[in-house]
mmCIF file of C-alpha atoms in Angstrom:
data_model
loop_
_atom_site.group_PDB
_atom_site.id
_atom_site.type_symbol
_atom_site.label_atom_id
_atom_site.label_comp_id
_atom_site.label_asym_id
_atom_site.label_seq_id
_atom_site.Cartn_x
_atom_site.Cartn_y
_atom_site.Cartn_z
ATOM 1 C CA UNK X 163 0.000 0.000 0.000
ATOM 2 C CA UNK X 164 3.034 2.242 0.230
ATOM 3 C CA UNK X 165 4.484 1.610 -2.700
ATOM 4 C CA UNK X 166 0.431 2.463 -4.244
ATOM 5 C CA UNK X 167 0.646 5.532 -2.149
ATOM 6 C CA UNK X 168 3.709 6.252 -3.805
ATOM 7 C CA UNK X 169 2.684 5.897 -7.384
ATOM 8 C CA UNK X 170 -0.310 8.322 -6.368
ATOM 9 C CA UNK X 171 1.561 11.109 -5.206
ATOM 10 C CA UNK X 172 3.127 11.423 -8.406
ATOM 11 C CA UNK X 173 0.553 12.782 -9.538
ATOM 12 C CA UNK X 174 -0.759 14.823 -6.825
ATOM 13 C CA UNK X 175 -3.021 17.844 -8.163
ATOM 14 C CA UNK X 176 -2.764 16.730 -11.417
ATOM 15 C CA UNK X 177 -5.468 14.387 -11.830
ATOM 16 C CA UNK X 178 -8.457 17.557 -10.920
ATOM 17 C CA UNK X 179 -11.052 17.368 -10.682
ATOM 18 C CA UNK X 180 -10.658 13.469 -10.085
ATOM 19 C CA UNK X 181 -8.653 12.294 -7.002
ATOM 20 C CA UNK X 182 -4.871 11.037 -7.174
ATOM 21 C CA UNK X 183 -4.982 7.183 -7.143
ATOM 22 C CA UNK X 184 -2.321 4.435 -7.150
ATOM 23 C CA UNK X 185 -2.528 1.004 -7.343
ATOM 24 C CA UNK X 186 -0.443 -2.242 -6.907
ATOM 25 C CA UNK X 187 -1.235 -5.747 -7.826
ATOM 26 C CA UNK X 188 0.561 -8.733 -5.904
ATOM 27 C CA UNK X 189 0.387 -12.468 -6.589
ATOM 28 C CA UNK X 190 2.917 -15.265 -4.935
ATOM 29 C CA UNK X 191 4.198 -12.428 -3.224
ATOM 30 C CA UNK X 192 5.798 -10.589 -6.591
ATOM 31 C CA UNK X 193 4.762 -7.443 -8.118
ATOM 32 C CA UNK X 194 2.651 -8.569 -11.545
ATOM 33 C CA UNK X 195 1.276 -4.832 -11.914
ATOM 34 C CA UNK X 196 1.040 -1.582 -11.160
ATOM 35 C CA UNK X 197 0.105 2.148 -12.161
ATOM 36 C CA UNK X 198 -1.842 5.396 -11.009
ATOM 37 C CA UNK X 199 -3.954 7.391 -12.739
ATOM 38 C CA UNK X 200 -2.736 10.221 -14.751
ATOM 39 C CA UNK X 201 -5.420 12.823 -15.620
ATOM 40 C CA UNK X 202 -8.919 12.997 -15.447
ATOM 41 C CA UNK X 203 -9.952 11.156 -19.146
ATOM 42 C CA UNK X 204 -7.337 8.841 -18.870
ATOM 43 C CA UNK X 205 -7.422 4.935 -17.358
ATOM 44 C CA UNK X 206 -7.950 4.836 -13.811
ATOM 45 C CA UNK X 207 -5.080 3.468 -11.423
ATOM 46 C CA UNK X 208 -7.100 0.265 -11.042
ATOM 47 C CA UNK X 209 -7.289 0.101 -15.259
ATOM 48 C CA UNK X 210 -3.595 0.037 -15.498
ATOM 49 C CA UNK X 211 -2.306 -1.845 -13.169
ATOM 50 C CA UNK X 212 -4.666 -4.680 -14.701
ATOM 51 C CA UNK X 213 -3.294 -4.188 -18.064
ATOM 52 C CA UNK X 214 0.360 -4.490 -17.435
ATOM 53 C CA UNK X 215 -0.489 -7.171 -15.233
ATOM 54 C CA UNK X 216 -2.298 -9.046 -17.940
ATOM 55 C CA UNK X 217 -3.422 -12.868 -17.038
ATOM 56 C CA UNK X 218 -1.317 -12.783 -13.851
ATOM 57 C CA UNK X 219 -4.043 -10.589 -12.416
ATOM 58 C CA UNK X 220 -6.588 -13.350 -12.265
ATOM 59 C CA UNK X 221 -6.030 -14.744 -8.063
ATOM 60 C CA UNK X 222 -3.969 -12.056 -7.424
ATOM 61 C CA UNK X 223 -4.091 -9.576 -4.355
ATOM 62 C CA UNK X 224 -4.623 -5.693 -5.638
ATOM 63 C CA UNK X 225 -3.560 -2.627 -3.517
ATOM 64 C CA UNK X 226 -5.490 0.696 -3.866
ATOM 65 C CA UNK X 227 -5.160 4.026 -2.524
ATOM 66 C CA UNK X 228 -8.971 5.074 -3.165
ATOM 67 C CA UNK X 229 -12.455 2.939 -3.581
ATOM 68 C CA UNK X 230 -12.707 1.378 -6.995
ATOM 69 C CA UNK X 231 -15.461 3.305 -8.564
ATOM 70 C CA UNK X 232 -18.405 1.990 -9.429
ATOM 71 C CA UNK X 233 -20.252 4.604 -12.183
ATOM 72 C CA UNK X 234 -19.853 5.465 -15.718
ATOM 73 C CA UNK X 235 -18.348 8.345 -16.037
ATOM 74 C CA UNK X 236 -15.463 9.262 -18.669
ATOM 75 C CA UNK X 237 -14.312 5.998 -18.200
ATOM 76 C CA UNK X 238 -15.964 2.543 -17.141
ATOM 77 C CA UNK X 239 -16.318 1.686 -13.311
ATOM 78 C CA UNK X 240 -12.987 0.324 -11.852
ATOM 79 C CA UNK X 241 -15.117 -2.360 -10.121
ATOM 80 C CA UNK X 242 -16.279 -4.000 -13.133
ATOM 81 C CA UNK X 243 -12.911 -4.324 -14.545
ATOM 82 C CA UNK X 244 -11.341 -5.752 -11.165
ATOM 83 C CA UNK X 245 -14.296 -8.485 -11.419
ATOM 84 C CA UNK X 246 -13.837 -9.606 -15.016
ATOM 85 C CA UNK X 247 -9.877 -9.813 -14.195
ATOM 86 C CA UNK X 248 -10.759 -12.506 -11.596
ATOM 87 C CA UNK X 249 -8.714 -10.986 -8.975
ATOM 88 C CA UNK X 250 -9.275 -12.652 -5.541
ATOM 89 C CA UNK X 251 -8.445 -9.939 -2.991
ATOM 90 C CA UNK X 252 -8.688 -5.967 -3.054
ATOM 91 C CA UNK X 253 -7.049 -3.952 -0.046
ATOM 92 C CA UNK X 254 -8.442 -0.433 -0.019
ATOM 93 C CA UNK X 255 -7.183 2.303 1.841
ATOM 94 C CA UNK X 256 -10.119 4.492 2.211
ATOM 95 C CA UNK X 257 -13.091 4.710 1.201
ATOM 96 C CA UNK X 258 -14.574 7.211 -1.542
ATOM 97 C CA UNK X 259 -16.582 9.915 -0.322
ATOM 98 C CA UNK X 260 -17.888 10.877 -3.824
ATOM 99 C CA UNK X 261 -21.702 10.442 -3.898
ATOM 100 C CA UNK X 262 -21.776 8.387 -7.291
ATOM 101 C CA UNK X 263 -19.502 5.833 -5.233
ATOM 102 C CA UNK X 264 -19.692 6.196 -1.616
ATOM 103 C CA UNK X 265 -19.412 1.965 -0.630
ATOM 104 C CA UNK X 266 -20.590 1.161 -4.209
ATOM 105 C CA UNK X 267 -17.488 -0.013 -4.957
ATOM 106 C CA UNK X 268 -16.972 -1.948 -2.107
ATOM 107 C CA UNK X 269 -20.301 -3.442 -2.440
ATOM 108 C CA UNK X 270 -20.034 -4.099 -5.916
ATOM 109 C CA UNK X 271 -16.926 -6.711 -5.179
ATOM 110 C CA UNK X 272 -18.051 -8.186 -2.331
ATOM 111 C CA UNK X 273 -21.370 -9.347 -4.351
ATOM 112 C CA UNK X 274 -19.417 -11.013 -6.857
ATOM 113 C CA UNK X 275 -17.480 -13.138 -4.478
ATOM 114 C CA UNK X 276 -13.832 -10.955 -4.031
ATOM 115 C CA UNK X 277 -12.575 -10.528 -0.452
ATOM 116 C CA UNK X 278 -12.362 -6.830 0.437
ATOM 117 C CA UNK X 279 -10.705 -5.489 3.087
ATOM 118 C CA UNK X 280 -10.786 -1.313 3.810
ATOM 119 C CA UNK X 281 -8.755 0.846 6.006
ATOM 120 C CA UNK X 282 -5.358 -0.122 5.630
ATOM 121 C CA UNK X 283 -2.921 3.011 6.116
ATOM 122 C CA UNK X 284 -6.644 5.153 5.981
ATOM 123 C CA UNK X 285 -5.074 8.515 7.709
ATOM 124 C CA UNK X 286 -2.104 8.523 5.051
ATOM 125 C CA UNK X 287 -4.937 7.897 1.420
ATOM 126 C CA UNK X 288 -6.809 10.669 3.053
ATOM 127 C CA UNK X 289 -4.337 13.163 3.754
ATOM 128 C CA UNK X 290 -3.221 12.397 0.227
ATOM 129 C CA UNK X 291 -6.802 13.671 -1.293
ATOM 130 C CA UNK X 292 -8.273 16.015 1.608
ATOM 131 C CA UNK X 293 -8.849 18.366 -1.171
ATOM 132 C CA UNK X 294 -10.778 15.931 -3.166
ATOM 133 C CA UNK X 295 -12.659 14.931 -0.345
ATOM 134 C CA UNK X 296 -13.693 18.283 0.709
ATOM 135 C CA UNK X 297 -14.492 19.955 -2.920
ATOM 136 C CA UNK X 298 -16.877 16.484 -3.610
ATOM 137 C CA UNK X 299 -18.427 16.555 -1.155
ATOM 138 C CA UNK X 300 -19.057 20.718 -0.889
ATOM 139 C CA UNK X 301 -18.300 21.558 -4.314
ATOM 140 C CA UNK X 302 -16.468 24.375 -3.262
ATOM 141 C CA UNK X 303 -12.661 24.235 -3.236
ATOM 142 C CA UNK X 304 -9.845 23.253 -0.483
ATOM 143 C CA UNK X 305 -8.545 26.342 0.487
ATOM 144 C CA UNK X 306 -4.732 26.705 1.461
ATOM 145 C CA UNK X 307 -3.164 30.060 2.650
ATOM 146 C CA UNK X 308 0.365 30.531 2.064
ATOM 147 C CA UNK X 309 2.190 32.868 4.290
ATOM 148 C CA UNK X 310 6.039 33.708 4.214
ATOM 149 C CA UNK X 311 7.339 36.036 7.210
ATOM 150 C CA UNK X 312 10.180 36.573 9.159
ATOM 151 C CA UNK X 313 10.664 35.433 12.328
ATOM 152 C CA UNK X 314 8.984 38.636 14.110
ATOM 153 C CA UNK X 315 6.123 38.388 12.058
ATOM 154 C CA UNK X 316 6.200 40.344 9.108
ATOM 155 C CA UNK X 317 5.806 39.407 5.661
ATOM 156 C CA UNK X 318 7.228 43.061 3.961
ATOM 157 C CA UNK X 319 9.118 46.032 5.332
ATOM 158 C CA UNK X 320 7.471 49.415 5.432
ATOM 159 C CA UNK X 321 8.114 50.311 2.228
ATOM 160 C CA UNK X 322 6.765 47.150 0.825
ATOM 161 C CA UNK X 323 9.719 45.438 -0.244
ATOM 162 C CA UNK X 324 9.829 41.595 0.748
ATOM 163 C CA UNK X 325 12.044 40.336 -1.976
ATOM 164 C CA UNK X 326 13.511 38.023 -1.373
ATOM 165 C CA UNK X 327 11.976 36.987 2.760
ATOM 166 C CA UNK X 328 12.555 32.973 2.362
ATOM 167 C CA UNK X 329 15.258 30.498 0.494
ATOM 168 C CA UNK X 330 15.671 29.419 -2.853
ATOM 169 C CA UNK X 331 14.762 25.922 -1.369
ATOM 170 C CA UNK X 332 11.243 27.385 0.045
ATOM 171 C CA UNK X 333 10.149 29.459 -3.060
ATOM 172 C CA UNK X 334 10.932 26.116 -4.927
ATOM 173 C CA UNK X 335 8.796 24.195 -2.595
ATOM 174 C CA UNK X 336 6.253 27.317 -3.231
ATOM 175 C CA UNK X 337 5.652 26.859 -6.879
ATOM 176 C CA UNK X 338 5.594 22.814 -5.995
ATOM 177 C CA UNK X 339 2.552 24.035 -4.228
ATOM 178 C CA UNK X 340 0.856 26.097 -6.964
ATOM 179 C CA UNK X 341 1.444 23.111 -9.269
ATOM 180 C CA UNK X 342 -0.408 20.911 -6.958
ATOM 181 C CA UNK X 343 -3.544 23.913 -6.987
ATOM 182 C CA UNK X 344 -6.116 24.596 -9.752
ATOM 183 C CA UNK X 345 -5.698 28.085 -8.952
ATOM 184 C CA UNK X 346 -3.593 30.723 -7.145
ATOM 185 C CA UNK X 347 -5.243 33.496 -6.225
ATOM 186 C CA UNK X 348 -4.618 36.345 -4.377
ATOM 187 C CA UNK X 349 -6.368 40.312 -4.089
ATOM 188 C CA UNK X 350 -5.382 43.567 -6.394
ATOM 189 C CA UNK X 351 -3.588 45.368 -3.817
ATOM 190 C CA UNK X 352 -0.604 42.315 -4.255
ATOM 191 C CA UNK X 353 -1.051 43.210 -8.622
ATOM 192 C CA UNK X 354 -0.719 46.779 -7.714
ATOM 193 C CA UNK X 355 2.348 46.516 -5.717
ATOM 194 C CA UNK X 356 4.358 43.357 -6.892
ATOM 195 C CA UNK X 357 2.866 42.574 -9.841
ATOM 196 C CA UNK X 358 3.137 39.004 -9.617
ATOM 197 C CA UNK X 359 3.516 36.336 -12.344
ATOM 198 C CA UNK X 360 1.664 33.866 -10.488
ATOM 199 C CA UNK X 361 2.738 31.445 -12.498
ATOM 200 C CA UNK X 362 4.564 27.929 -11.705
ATOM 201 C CA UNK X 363 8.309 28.678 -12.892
ATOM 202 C CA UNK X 364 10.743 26.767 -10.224
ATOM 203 C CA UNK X 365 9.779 23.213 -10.874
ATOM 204 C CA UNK X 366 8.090 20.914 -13.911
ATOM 205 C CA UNK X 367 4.119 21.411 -14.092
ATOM 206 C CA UNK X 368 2.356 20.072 -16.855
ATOM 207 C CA UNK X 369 -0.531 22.685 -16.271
ATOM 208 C CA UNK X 370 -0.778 26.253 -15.400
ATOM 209 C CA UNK X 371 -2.766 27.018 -12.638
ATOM 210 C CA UNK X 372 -5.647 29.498 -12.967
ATOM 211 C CA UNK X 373 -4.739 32.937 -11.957
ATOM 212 C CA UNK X 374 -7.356 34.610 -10.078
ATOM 213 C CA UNK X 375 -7.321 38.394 -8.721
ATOM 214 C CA UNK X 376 -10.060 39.850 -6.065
ATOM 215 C CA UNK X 377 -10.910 43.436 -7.535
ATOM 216 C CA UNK X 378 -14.080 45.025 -6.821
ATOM 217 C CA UNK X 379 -13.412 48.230 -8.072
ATOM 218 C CA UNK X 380 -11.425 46.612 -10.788
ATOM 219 C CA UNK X 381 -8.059 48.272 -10.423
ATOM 220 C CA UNK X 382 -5.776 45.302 -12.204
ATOM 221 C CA UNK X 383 -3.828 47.674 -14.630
ATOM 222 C CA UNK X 384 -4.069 46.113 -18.328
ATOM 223 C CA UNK X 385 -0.006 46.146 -18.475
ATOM 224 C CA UNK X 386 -0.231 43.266 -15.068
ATOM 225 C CA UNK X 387 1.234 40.390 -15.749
ATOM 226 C CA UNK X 388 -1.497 38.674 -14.570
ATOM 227 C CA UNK X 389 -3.135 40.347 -17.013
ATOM 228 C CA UNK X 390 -0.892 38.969 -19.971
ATOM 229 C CA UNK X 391 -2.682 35.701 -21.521
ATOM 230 C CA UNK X 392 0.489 34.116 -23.008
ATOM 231 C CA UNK X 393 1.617 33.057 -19.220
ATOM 232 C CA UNK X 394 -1.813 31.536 -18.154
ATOM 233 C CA UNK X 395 -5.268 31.975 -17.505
ATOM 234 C CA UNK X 396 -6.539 34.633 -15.491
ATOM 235 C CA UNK X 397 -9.930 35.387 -13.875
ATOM 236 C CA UNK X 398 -10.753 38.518 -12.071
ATOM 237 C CA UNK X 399 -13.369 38.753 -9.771
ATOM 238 C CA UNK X 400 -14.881 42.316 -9.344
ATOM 239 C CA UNK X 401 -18.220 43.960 -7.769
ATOM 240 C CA UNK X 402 -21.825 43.236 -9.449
ATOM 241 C CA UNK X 403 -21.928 46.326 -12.011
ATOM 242 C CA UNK X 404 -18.057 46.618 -12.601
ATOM 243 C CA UNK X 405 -18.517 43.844 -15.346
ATOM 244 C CA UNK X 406 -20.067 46.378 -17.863
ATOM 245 C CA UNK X 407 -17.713 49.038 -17.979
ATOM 246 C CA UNK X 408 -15.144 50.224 -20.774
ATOM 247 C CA UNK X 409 -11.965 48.949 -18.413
ATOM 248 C CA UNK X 410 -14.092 45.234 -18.145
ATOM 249 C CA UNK X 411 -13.969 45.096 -21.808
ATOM 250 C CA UNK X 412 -10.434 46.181 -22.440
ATOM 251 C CA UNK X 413 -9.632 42.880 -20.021
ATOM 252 C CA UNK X 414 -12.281 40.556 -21.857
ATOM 253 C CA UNK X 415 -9.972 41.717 -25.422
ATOM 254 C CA UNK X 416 -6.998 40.960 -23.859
ATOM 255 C CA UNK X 417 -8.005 37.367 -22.762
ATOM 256 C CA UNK X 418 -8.946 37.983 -19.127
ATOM 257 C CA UNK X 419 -12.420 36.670 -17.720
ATOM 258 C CA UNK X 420 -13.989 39.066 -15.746
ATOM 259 C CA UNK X 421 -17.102 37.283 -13.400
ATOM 260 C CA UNK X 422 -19.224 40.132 -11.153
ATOM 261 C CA UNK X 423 -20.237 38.739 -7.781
ATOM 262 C CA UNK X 424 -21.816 40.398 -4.803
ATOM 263 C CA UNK X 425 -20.000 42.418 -2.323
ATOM 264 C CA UNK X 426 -19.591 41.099 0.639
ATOM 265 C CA UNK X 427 -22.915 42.524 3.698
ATOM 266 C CA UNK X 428 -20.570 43.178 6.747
ATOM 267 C CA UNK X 429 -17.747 45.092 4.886
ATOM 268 C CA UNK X 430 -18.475 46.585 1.080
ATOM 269 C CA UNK X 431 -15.658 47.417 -0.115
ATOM 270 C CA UNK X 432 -14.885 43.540 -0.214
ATOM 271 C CA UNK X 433 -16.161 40.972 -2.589
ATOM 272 C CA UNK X 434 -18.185 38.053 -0.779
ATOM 273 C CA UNK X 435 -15.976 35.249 -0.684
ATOM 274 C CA UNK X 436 -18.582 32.847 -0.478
ATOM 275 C CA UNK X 437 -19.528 33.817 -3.792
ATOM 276 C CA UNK X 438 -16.324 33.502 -5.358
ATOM 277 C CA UNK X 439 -15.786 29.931 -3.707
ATOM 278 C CA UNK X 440 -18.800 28.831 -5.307
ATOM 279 C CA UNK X 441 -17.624 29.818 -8.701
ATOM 280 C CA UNK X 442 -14.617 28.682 -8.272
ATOM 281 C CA UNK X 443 -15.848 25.278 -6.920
ATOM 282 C CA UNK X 444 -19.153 24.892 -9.190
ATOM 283 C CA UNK X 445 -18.604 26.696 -12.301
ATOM 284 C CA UNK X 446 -14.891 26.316 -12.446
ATOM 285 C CA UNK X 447 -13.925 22.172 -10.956
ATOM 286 C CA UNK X 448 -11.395 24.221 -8.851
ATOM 287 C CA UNK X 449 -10.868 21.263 -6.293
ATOM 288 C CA UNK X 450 -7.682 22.995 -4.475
ATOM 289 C CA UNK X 451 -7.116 27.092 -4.654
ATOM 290 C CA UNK X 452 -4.078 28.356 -3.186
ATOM 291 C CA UNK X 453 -4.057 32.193 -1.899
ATOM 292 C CA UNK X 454 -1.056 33.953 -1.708
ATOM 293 C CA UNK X 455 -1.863 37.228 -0.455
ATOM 294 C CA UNK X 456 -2.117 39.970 1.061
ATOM 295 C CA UNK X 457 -2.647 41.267 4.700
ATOM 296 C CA UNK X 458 -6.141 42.150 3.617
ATOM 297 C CA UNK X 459 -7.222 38.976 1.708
ATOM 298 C CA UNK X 460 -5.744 36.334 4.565
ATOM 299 C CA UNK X 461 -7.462 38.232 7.105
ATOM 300 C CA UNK X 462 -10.628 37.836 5.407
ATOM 301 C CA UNK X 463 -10.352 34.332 4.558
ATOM 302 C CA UNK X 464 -9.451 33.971 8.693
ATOM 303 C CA UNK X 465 -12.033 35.569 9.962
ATOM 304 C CA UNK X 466 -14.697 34.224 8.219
ATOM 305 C CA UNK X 467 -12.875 30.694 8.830
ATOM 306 C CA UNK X 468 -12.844 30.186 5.113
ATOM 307 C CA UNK X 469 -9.779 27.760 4.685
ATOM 308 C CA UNK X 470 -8.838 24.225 5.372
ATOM 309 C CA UNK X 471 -4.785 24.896 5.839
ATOM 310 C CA UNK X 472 -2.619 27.362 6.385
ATOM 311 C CA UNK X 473 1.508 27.244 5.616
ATOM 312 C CA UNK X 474 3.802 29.487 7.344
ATOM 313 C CA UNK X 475 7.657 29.777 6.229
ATOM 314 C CA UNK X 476 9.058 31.514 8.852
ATOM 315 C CA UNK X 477 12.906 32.858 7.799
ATOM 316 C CA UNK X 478 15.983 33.382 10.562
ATOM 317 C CA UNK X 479 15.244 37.512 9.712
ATOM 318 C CA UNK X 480 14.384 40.039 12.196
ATOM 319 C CA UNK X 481 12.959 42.738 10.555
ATOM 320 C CA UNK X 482 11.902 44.539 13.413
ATOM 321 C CA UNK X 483 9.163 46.836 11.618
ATOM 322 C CA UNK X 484 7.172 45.854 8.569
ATOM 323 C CA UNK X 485 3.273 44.490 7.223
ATOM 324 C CA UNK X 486 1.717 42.002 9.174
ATOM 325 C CA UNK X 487 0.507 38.893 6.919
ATOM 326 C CA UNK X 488 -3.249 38.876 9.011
ATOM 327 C CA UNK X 489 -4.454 42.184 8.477
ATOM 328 C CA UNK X 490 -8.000 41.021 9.431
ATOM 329 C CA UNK X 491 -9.355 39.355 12.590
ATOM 330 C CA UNK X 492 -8.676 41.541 15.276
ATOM 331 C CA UNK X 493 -9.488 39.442 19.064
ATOM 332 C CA UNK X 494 -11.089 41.353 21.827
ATOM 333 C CA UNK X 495 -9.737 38.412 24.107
ATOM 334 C CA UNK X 496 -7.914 35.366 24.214
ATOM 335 C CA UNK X 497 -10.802 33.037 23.657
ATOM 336 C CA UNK X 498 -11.577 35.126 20.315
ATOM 337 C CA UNK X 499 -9.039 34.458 19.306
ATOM 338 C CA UNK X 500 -8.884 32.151 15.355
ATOM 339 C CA UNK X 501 -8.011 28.812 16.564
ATOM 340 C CA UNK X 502 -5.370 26.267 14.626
ATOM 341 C CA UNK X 503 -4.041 23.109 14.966
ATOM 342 C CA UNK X 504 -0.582 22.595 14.198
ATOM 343 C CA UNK X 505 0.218 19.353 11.735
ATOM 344 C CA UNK X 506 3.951 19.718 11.287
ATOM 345 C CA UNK X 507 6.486 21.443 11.750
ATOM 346 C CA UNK X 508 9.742 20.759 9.231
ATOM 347 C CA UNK X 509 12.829 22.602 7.689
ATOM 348 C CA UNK X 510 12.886 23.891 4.191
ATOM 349 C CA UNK X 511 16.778 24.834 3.464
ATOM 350 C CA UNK X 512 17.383 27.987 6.064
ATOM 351 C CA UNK X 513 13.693 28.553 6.824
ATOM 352 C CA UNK X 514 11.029 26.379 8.662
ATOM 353 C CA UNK X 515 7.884 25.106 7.319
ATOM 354 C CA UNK X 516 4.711 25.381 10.104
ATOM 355 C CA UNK X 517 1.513 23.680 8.855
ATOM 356 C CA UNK X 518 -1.621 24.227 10.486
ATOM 357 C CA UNK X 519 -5.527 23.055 10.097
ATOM 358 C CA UNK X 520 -8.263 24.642 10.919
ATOM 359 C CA UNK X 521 -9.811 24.000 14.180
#
């Protein structure tokens, strides 16, 4: 089950908006097959393992991350396949939370005759697709905040300069990150003042994550980067109204989509984020959206306890004076304080790496 776990994690992110599966098939006690699935279209994990396993599969003992589905969808069920094979024995790590399986799977084997066992190395298969699980299940997207700071706390001097905060090693590690998202997204006052690529330059991706910019009073200058279709897709959110103006349509002609969605009822001059989840989520298949920045948009996302994980690289720098990264929720007390749970805690080249979940 490792070794399937393995396979999977290959191709973590890249399989959206399917999950990342692996699978390995055993018989004798030798390795007769194995594979994960690529992208969403393509055989499932299940399909080619069987395949390069050919006739040894029949008896055999098969190792998946994931439930074998159990629907038509772009591709046959993985259950049917496993039964006409022959196998004898499936070992499944979790079971699939999507509706159209949901034990279907599972079911379907048992019925004709193969001995299923679930739960084997569970915690690992799920942690491998929480953001599956969650956007299936809620159709809106995993959310993941990404903060980098120095060790006091700030994520910019006063002037605004923050280049560069973190190591080589943790900016690589960074775009590993937006490789692994559908989407990076982060709000116009970050366009105004860095104007960031948002692209995934420091490691291989074979996609480009969507590039998405919060702008209700649509600001984003048509020279941004983000702006520029040649490095990716972009999609600006701005304020119901904003949509139909001259500067809407200068974006549209230069290849940027430009959605209106209500502002948000306790504060204006900020677009709901509910909204744009839902987009994102429903209209979009945006299964995992990572958001970079700034002060403004974290705090938002924090207070309204709209994200599933937040990453902290914290650099040996004292800057002593600078922007805060949670420019948001402000406690009266302790106890209002926005809870966490810390996950791990590991070192990325100079700078440490401090993952938390939400409480």
């Amino acid at each position: 089950m490792r070794r399937a776990l393995a396979l999977a994690s290959v191709r973590k992110g890249l399989t959206h908006p399917n999950p990342t599966v692996g699978c390995v098939i055993v018989k004798d006690g030798k390795v007769v097959g194995e594979g994960f699935h690529r992208k969403a279209g393509e055989p499932h994990a299940e399909v080619v393992a069987l395949r390069r396993a050919g006739e040894n599969a029949k008896g055999a003992t098969v190792f998946v991350t994931l439930e074998p589905c159990a629907h038509y969808g772009r591709t046959p069920p993985c259950s049917l396949a496993l039964i006409r094979a022959g196998v004898k024995r499936v070992v499944v790590a979790t079971l699939d939370p999507n509706p159209k399986v949901a034990g279907r799977g599972i079911e379907a084997l048992r019925r004709a005759g193969i001995e299923v066992e679930v739960g084997l190395l569970d915690e690992e298969a799920r942690r491998l697709n929480e953001d599956f699980f969650w956007w299936i299940t809620r159709r809106r997207p995993f959310v993941v905040l990404k903060v980098a700071q120095t060790l006091d706390g700030f994520v910019a001097l006063p002037s605004g300069e923050s280049k560069w905060i973190t190591s080589e090693r943790s900016r690589r590690l960074v775009h590993r990150m937006r490789c692994e998202s559908d989407a990076v997204l982060v709000g116009v006052s970050t366009v105004l003042r860095d104007d960031p690529l948002l692209t995934v330059r420091s490691v291989p991706c074979e996609k480009k994550p969507l590039r998405v910019v919060l702008d209700a009073a649509l600001r984003t200058p048509l020279g941004a980067k983000v702006a520029d279709p040649s490095l990716g897709p972009t999609l600006i959110f701005t304020a119901e109204g904003m949509e139909k103006g001259e500067k809407a349509d200068l974006l549209r002609k230069k290849g940027v989509q430009v959605v209106p969605v209500p502002r948000d009822e306790e504060n204006p001059s900020h677009l709901s984020l509910e909204a744009v989840l839902d987009h994102l989520g429903k209209e979009r298949e945006v299964v995992r959206l990572l958001v970079e920045g700034g002060p403004t948009v974290f705090g938002s996302f924090l207070k309204k306890g709209l994200f599933n994980r937040l990453s902290v690289f914290v650099a040996p720098k004292i800057f002593g004076t600078g922007l805060s990264p949670f420019g948001g929720p402000k406690a009266s007390t302790p106890e209002g304080a926005v809870k966490l749970r810390p996950e791990e805690v590991r070192k990325v080249g100079e700078d440490l790496l401090l993952e938390f979940v939400r409480s």
